[in-house]
Amino acid sequence: MPAEDGLASAKKSILRLFFGGEAATLAVSVVKEFREFFRLLSPVEAPSEPDVVEIHSHRMPILYRRHARARNYVLRLHHNKTVMVTIPRLGTRKFAREFVTSRKSWLEKQWRILEARRAPPLVLRPGMEILLGGRPVVLELRPQGETWELQFGLERTTVANPAGNLRPALENHLRRLARIHLVRRVRELAREHPSSVKHIVIRNQRSRWGSCSCNGTISLNWRLIQLPDAVRDYIIIHELMHLRELNHSPRFWQEVEKACPDYRAAEEWLKQNSGQVGF
Ligand SMILES: [Zn+2]
């Protein structure tokens, strides 16, 4: 039987697709078609092609693991540059190999996501890129009279020690920018979508974009200025709508959608790219 038949029916039975911290996983259930069952009874041939798959020009070895209790073929991409396939009791290595080939574009997409989620470097040097307003900008160091200036995009700031880590100077500058631009943007959006915001606080939060309290205070992460404008606006609107509904009820999401019809695209952007923010 053509391999595509088996794969086509497997495609319809994708069970889950989720994300771990350092690995992406995809599972399909064992194909139960009669013809496929017949094929499973035939002797297992050794694959003729070498067991590596090329992902964004990285040659990744494929590791096979048979699992007596597994009910699905499970494909896992690890950040340590291996692809792991779990073969269920009734499964074949040949089908597992075809499964990898047929999911190449999924693997490439997950590779990009894992890359984007990698912890950013602690030490920032000239030539590195950071995200600003959703666009990558390169850090450049230029002599400026007696001192040095860090330039990125349209921004400029003085650096005391050009040989050292650029992170402190960069963070100070971006936090200053955030205090001006984010506060102004919150006021604009609060006028557009009437909200009773009383105080705006710009914070250095590690794990959240924003929060709000019932006394009318909105706290925002300064890193919002690194996001595309539409995503930044969505996060602000999300917090403003919490001043109306202090929960994540369907009513809250209705308010969000009315004020920001494209909010799902913003959520998706955050899911895919938030690892690039915070440099
Ligand atoms: Zn919320």
mmCIF file of C-alpha atoms and ligand atoms in Angstrom:
data_model
loop_
_atom_site.group_PDB
_atom_site.id
_atom_site.type_symbol
_atom_site.label_atom_id
_atom_site.label_comp_id
_atom_site.label_asym_id
_atom_site.label_seq_id
_atom_site.Cartn_x
_atom_site.Cartn_y
_atom_site.Cartn_z
ATOM 1 C CA MET A 1 0.000 0.000 0.000
ATOM 2 C CA PRO A 2 1.245 3.513 -0.579
ATOM 3 C CA ALA A 3 2.668 4.973 2.641
ATOM 4 C CA GLU A 4 0.578 8.122 2.143
ATOM 5 C CA ASP A 5 -2.642 6.208 2.832
ATOM 6 C CA GLY A 6 -1.502 5.239 6.294
ATOM 7 C CA LEU A 7 -0.203 8.710 6.963
ATOM 8 C CA ALA A 8 -3.372 10.339 5.694
ATOM 9 C CA SER A 9 -5.468 8.422 8.183
ATOM 10 C CA ALA A 10 -2.887 9.060 10.899
ATOM 11 C CA LYS A 11 -3.182 12.763 10.141
ATOM 12 C CA LYS A 12 -6.833 12.650 11.107
ATOM 13 C CA SER A 13 -6.042 11.132 14.458
ATOM 14 C CA ILE A 14 -3.659 13.652 15.893
ATOM 15 C CA LEU A 15 -4.320 13.419 19.565
ATOM 16 C CA ARG A 16 -2.349 16.104 21.148
ATOM 17 C CA LEU A 17 0.101 18.810 20.358
ATOM 18 C CA PHE A 18 1.722 20.532 23.251
ATOM 19 C CA PHE A 19 4.799 22.209 24.430
ATOM 20 C CA GLY A 20 7.220 21.438 27.237
ATOM 21 C CA GLY A 21 9.999 23.661 28.499
ATOM 22 C CA GLU A 22 12.711 22.145 26.358
ATOM 23 C CA ALA A 23 10.916 19.799 23.993
ATOM 24 C CA ALA A 24 8.037 19.851 21.554
ATOM 25 C CA THR A 25 5.808 16.799 21.248
ATOM 26 C CA LEU A 26 3.408 15.472 18.634
ATOM 27 C CA ALA A 27 1.464 12.222 18.872
ATOM 28 C CA VAL A 28 -0.628 10.187 16.434
ATOM 29 C CA SER A 29 -2.549 7.085 17.363
ATOM 30 C CA VAL A 30 -1.740 3.696 15.888
ATOM 31 C CA VAL A 31 -3.365 3.377 12.496
ATOM 32 C CA LYS A 32 -6.137 0.813 12.682
ATOM 33 C CA GLU A 33 -6.968 0.427 9.006
ATOM 34 C CA PHE A 34 -7.117 -3.131 7.810
ATOM 35 C CA ARG A 35 -4.503 -2.569 5.112
ATOM 36 C CA GLU A 36 -2.222 -0.940 7.628
ATOM 37 C CA PHE A 37 -2.744 -3.850 10.023
ATOM 38 C CA PHE A 38 -1.794 -6.228 7.232
ATOM 39 C CA ARG A 39 1.349 -4.210 6.620
ATOM 40 C CA LEU A 40 2.240 -4.342 10.308
ATOM 41 C CA LEU A 41 2.353 -8.134 10.077
ATOM 42 C CA SER A 42 4.954 -8.067 7.341
ATOM 43 C CA PRO A 43 8.600 -8.352 8.432
ATOM 44 C CA VAL A 44 10.257 -5.108 9.513
ATOM 45 C CA GLU A 45 12.845 -3.987 6.992
ATOM 46 C CA ALA A 46 15.798 -1.916 8.011
ATOM 47 C CA PRO A 47 15.434 1.629 6.664
ATOM 48 C CA SER A 48 17.688 2.239 3.659
ATOM 49 C CA GLU A 49 18.136 5.960 4.295
ATOM 50 C CA PRO A 50 20.397 7.212 7.101
ATOM 51 C CA ASP A 51 18.489 8.012 10.257
ATOM 52 C CA VAL A 52 18.947 11.720 10.423
ATOM 53 C CA VAL A 53 16.546 14.467 9.534
ATOM 54 C CA GLU A 54 17.704 17.859 8.378
ATOM 55 C CA ILE A 55 16.055 20.747 10.199
ATOM 56 C CA HIS A 56 17.084 24.255 9.173
ATOM 57 C CA SER A 57 20.375 22.767 7.912
ATOM 58 C CA HIS A 58 21.065 20.976 11.217
ATOM 59 C CA ARG A 59 21.411 17.227 10.819
ATOM 60 C CA MET A 60 19.442 15.811 13.729
ATOM 61 C CA PRO A 61 19.837 12.116 14.623
ATOM 62 C CA ILE A 62 16.572 10.221 15.049
ATOM 63 C CA LEU A 63 16.344 7.994 18.110
ATOM 64 C CA TYR A 64 13.701 5.246 18.178
ATOM 65 C CA ARG A 65 12.248 3.891 21.365
ATOM 66 C CA ARG A 66 9.736 1.067 21.507
ATOM 67 C CA HIS A 67 7.269 1.337 24.336
ATOM 68 C CA ALA A 68 5.075 -1.652 25.202
ATOM 69 C CA ARG A 69 2.405 0.501 26.835
ATOM 70 C CA ALA A 70 2.495 3.371 24.319
ATOM 71 C CA ARG A 71 -0.698 3.696 22.280
ATOM 72 C CA ASN A 72 0.571 6.431 19.975
ATOM 73 C CA TYR A 73 3.545 7.259 17.858
ATOM 74 C CA VAL A 74 5.076 10.192 19.671
ATOM 75 C CA LEU A 75 7.480 12.566 18.001
ATOM 76 C CA ARG A 76 9.595 14.709 20.246
ATOM 77 C CA LEU A 77 12.099 17.375 19.345
ATOM 78 C CA HIS A 78 14.656 18.007 22.044
ATOM 79 C CA HIS A 79 16.690 21.104 22.218
ATOM 80 C CA ASN A 80 19.845 19.014 22.567
ATOM 81 C CA LYS A 81 19.479 18.396 18.823
ATOM 82 C CA THR A 82 17.800 15.000 18.748
ATOM 83 C CA VAL A 83 14.502 13.799 17.401
ATOM 84 C CA MET A 84 12.958 11.028 19.491
ATOM 85 C CA VAL A 85 10.186 8.774 18.184
ATOM 86 C CA THR A 86 8.266 6.467 20.470
ATOM 87 C CA ILE A 87 6.932 3.390 18.652
ATOM 88 C CA PRO A 88 3.836 1.795 20.145
ATOM 89 C CA ARG A 89 3.458 -1.943 20.682
ATOM 90 C CA LEU A 90 1.863 -2.568 17.288
ATOM 91 C CA GLY A 91 3.902 0.044 15.486
ATOM 92 C CA THR A 92 6.753 -0.310 13.018
ATOM 93 C CA ARG A 93 10.034 1.453 12.730
ATOM 94 C CA LYS A 94 9.324 2.059 9.058
ATOM 95 C CA PHE A 95 6.118 3.910 9.839
ATOM 96 C CA ALA A 96 7.957 5.831 12.562
ATOM 97 C CA ARG A 97 10.506 6.969 9.969
ATOM 98 C CA GLU A 98 7.732 8.011 7.562
ATOM 99 C CA PHE A 99 6.076 9.849 10.429
ATOM 100 C CA VAL A 100 9.252 11.906 10.951
ATOM 101 C CA THR A 101 9.514 12.698 7.216
ATOM 102 C CA SER A 102 5.864 13.669 6.957
ATOM 103 C CA ARG A 103 6.178 16.019 9.932
ATOM 104 C CA LYS A 104 9.265 17.867 8.739
ATOM 105 C CA SER A 105 7.547 21.225 8.531
ATOM 106 C CA TRP A 106 6.151 20.705 12.065
ATOM 107 C CA LEU A 107 9.686 19.911 13.290
ATOM 108 C CA GLU A 108 11.044 23.040 11.595
ATOM 109 C CA LYS A 109 8.377 25.193 13.182
ATOM 110 C CA GLN A 110 9.003 23.691 16.636
ATOM 111 C CA TRP A 111 12.744 24.200 16.171
ATOM 112 C CA ARG A 112 12.163 27.909 15.584
ATOM 113 C CA ILE A 113 9.928 28.095 18.658
ATOM 114 C CA LEU A 114 12.476 26.297 20.850
ATOM 115 C CA GLU A 115 15.195 28.617 19.561
ATOM 116 C CA ALA A 116 13.040 31.647 20.360
ATOM 117 C CA ARG A 117 12.367 30.345 23.873
ATOM 118 C CA ARG A 118 15.978 29.768 24.780
ATOM 119 C CA ALA A 119 17.178 31.776 27.753
ATOM 120 C CA PRO A 120 18.675 35.027 26.465
ATOM 121 C CA PRO A 121 22.392 35.633 27.045
ATOM 122 C CA LEU A 122 23.291 37.351 30.320
ATOM 123 C CA VAL A 123 26.117 39.380 28.820
ATOM 124 C CA LEU A 124 25.238 41.693 25.946
ATOM 125 C CA ARG A 125 27.948 42.712 23.499
ATOM 126 C CA PRO A 126 28.062 44.895 20.384
ATOM 127 C CA GLY A 127 26.707 43.113 17.322
ATOM 128 C CA MET A 128 23.955 41.304 19.264
ATOM 129 C CA GLU A 129 20.312 41.848 18.373
ATOM 130 C CA ILE A 130 17.465 42.764 20.651
ATOM 131 C CA LEU A 131 13.794 43.275 19.918
ATOM 132 C CA LEU A 132 12.394 46.801 20.004
ATOM 133 C CA GLY A 133 8.830 47.578 18.950
ATOM 134 C CA GLY A 134 8.674 44.037 17.567
ATOM 135 C CA ARG A 135 11.659 44.527 15.248
ATOM 136 C CA PRO A 136 15.207 43.226 15.732
ATOM 137 C CA VAL A 137 17.768 46.000 16.180
ATOM 138 C CA VAL A 138 21.543 45.547 16.408
ATOM 139 C CA LEU A 139 23.531 46.892 19.363
ATOM 140 C CA GLU A 140 26.297 49.157 18.103
ATOM 141 C CA LEU A 141 28.955 50.914 20.130
ATOM 142 C CA ARG A 142 30.416 54.182 18.783
ATOM 143 C CA PRO A 143 32.981 56.565 20.281
ATOM 144 C CA GLN A 144 31.406 59.904 21.113
ATOM 145 C CA GLY A 145 34.085 62.426 22.089
ATOM 146 C CA GLU A 146 35.471 61.217 25.422
ATOM 147 C CA THR A 147 32.787 58.608 26.003
ATOM 148 C CA TRP A 148 31.027 55.772 24.177
ATOM 149 C CA GLU A 149 27.531 55.662 22.888
ATOM 150 C CA LEU A 150 25.334 52.589 22.550
ATOM 151 C CA GLN A 151 23.132 52.868 19.465
ATOM 152 C CA PHE A 152 20.251 50.588 18.502
ATOM 153 C CA GLY A 153 17.502 51.482 16.075
ATOM 154 C CA LEU A 154 16.821 55.191 16.628
ATOM 155 C CA GLU A 155 17.921 55.036 20.267
ATOM 156 C CA ARG A 156 21.175 56.355 21.786
ATOM 157 C CA THR A 157 22.563 56.103 25.288
ATOM 158 C CA THR A 158 25.965 56.692 26.908
ATOM 159 C CA VAL A 159 27.971 53.715 28.120
ATOM 160 C CA ALA A 160 30.522 54.066 30.928
ATOM 161 C CA ASN A 161 32.547 50.915 30.206
ATOM 162 C CA PRO A 162 32.607 49.941 26.519
ATOM 163 C CA ALA A 163 34.473 46.687 27.272
ATOM 164 C CA GLY A 164 31.865 45.501 29.758
ATOM 165 C CA ASN A 165 28.371 44.102 29.614
ATOM 166 C CA LEU A 166 25.988 46.413 27.721
ATOM 167 C CA ARG A 167 22.957 45.093 29.601
ATOM 168 C CA PRO A 168 22.820 47.614 32.505
ATOM 169 C CA ALA A 169 23.003 50.680 30.219
ATOM 170 C CA LEU A 170 20.495 49.150 27.830
ATOM 171 C CA GLU A 171 18.018 48.213 30.548
ATOM 172 C CA ASN A 172 18.214 51.655 32.177
ATOM 173 C CA HIS A 173 17.555 53.330 28.858
ATOM 174 C CA LEU A 174 14.629 51.058 27.956
ATOM 175 C CA ARG A 175 13.062 51.484 31.398
ATOM 176 C CA ARG A 176 13.238 55.256 30.970
ATOM 177 C CA LEU A 177 11.611 54.940 27.533
ATOM 178 C CA ALA A 178 8.952 52.619 28.964
ATOM 179 C CA ARG A 179 8.012 55.084 31.713
ATOM 180 C CA ILE A 180 7.331 57.755 29.073
ATOM 181 C CA HIS A 181 5.772 55.733 26.240
ATOM 182 C CA LEU A 182 3.777 53.116 28.146
ATOM 183 C CA VAL A 183 2.199 55.629 30.533
ATOM 184 C CA ARG A 184 1.164 57.779 27.572
ATOM 185 C CA ARG A 185 -0.253 54.779 25.713
ATOM 186 C CA VAL A 186 -2.259 53.606 28.744
ATOM 187 C CA ARG A 187 -3.829 57.078 29.026
ATOM 188 C CA GLU A 188 -4.715 57.092 25.300
ATOM 189 C CA LEU A 189 -6.258 53.619 25.392
ATOM 190 C CA ALA A 190 -8.125 54.374 28.631
ATOM 191 C CA ARG A 191 -9.762 57.348 26.875
ATOM 192 C CA GLU A 192 -10.623 55.236 23.832
ATOM 193 C CA HIS A 193 -12.098 52.408 25.929
ATOM 194 C CA PRO A 194 -13.386 54.293 28.992
ATOM 195 C CA SER A 195 -11.646 52.840 32.038
ATOM 196 C CA SER A 196 -11.194 54.089 35.572
ATOM 197 C CA VAL A 197 -7.404 53.770 35.720
ATOM 198 C CA LYS A 198 -5.951 55.792 38.613
ATOM 199 C CA HIS A 199 -2.273 54.853 38.798
ATOM 200 C CA ILE A 200 0.142 53.393 36.282
ATOM 201 C CA VAL A 201 3.268 51.658 37.552
ATOM 202 C CA ILE A 202 6.102 50.448 35.321
ATOM 203 C CA ARG A 203 7.802 47.410 36.831
ATOM 204 C CA ASN A 204 10.640 45.010 36.271
ATOM 205 C CA GLN A 205 8.667 41.768 36.386
ATOM 206 C CA ARG A 206 10.298 38.554 35.257
ATOM 207 C CA SER A 207 7.314 36.436 34.443
ATOM 208 C CA ARG A 208 4.314 38.614 33.741
ATOM 209 C CA TRP A 209 3.423 41.344 31.310
ATOM 210 C CA GLY A 210 1.017 43.242 33.467
ATOM 211 C CA SER A 211 -1.411 43.150 36.346
ATOM 212 C CA CYS A 212 -4.096 45.302 37.830
ATOM 213 C CA SER A 213 -5.668 45.825 41.220
ATOM 214 C CA CYS A 214 -9.191 46.767 42.190
ATOM 215 C CA ASN A 215 -8.063 50.215 43.419
ATOM 216 C CA GLY A 216 -7.439 51.198 39.785
ATOM 217 C CA THR A 217 -3.684 50.620 39.583
ATOM 218 C CA ILE A 218 -2.269 49.081 36.426
ATOM 219 C CA SER A 219 1.246 47.653 36.588
ATOM 220 C CA LEU A 220 3.105 46.984 33.359
ATOM 221 C CA ASN A 221 6.379 45.297 32.578
ATOM 222 C CA TRP A 222 8.824 47.745 30.937
ATOM 223 C CA ARG A 223 9.607 45.018 28.377
ATOM 224 C CA LEU A 224 6.274 45.812 26.697
ATOM 225 C CA ILE A 225 8.157 48.381 24.638
ATOM 226 C CA GLN A 226 9.983 45.487 22.985
ATOM 227 C CA LEU A 227 6.740 44.057 21.587
ATOM 228 C CA PRO A 228 5.021 44.969 18.300
ATOM 229 C CA ASP A 229 2.649 47.888 18.886
ATOM 230 C CA ALA A 230 -0.464 45.745 18.385
ATOM 231 C CA VAL A 231 0.695 43.179 20.963
ATOM 232 C CA ARG A 232 1.649 45.893 23.452
ATOM 233 C CA ASP A 233 -1.789 47.496 22.991
ATOM 234 C CA TYR A 234 -3.518 44.164 23.547
ATOM 235 C CA ILE A 235 -1.759 43.676 26.896
ATOM 236 C CA ILE A 236 -2.700 47.198 27.998
ATOM 237 C CA ILE A 237 -6.319 46.676 26.891
ATOM 238 C CA HIS A 238 -6.364 43.313 28.694
ATOM 239 C CA GLU A 239 -5.442 45.064 31.955
ATOM 240 C CA LEU A 240 -7.864 47.958 31.315
ATOM 241 C CA MET A 241 -10.707 45.479 30.796
ATOM 242 C CA HIS A 242 -9.811 43.882 34.145
ATOM 243 C CA LEU A 243 -10.854 47.176 35.710
ATOM 244 C CA ARG A 244 -14.355 46.281 34.455
ATOM 245 C CA GLU A 245 -14.160 42.530 35.108
ATOM 246 C CA LEU A 246 -11.597 41.337 37.649
ATOM 247 C CA ASN A 247 -11.523 37.766 36.323
ATOM 248 C CA HIS A 248 -11.151 35.766 33.126
ATOM 249 C CA SER A 249 -14.866 35.025 32.694
ATOM 250 C CA PRO A 250 -16.539 34.859 29.254
ATOM 251 C CA ARG A 251 -17.822 38.374 29.979
ATOM 252 C CA PHE A 252 -14.248 39.599 30.433
ATOM 253 C CA TRP A 253 -13.155 38.073 27.097
ATOM 254 C CA GLN A 254 -16.173 39.653 25.371
ATOM 255 C CA GLU A 255 -14.995 43.054 26.611
ATOM 256 C CA VAL A 256 -11.455 42.313 25.404
ATOM 257 C CA GLU A 257 -12.691 41.253 21.970
ATOM 258 C CA LYS A 258 -14.851 44.357 21.600
ATOM 259 C CA ALA A 259 -11.906 46.632 22.413
ATOM 260 C CA CYS A 260 -9.267 44.547 20.599
ATOM 261 C CA PRO A 261 -10.803 42.328 17.885
ATOM 262 C CA ASP A 262 -7.375 40.888 16.937
ATOM 263 C CA TYR A 263 -6.431 39.825 20.449
ATOM 264 C CA ARG A 264 -6.018 36.157 19.462
ATOM 265 C CA ALA A 265 -3.258 37.057 17.000
ATOM 266 C CA ALA A 266 -1.519 38.975 19.797
ATOM 267 C CA GLU A 267 -1.799 35.978 22.138
ATOM 268 C CA GLU A 268 -0.326 33.786 19.397
ATOM 269 C CA TRP A 269 2.570 36.207 18.868
ATOM 270 C CA LEU A 270 3.338 36.076 22.585
ATOM 271 C CA LYS A 271 3.234 32.290 22.584
ATOM 272 C CA GLN A 272 5.683 32.084 19.695
ATOM 273 C CA ASN A 273 8.029 34.946 20.434
ATOM 274 C CA SER A 274 8.092 35.848 24.097
ATOM 275 C CA GLY A 275 11.480 34.097 24.469
ATOM 276 C CA GLN A 276 13.066 36.872 22.403
ATOM 277 C CA VAL A 277 11.832 39.546 24.770
ATOM 278 C CA GLY A 278 13.848 40.531 27.801
ATOM 279 C CA PHE A 279 17.162 39.895 25.985
HETATM 280 ZN ZN ZN B 1 -5.886 38.742 32.784
#
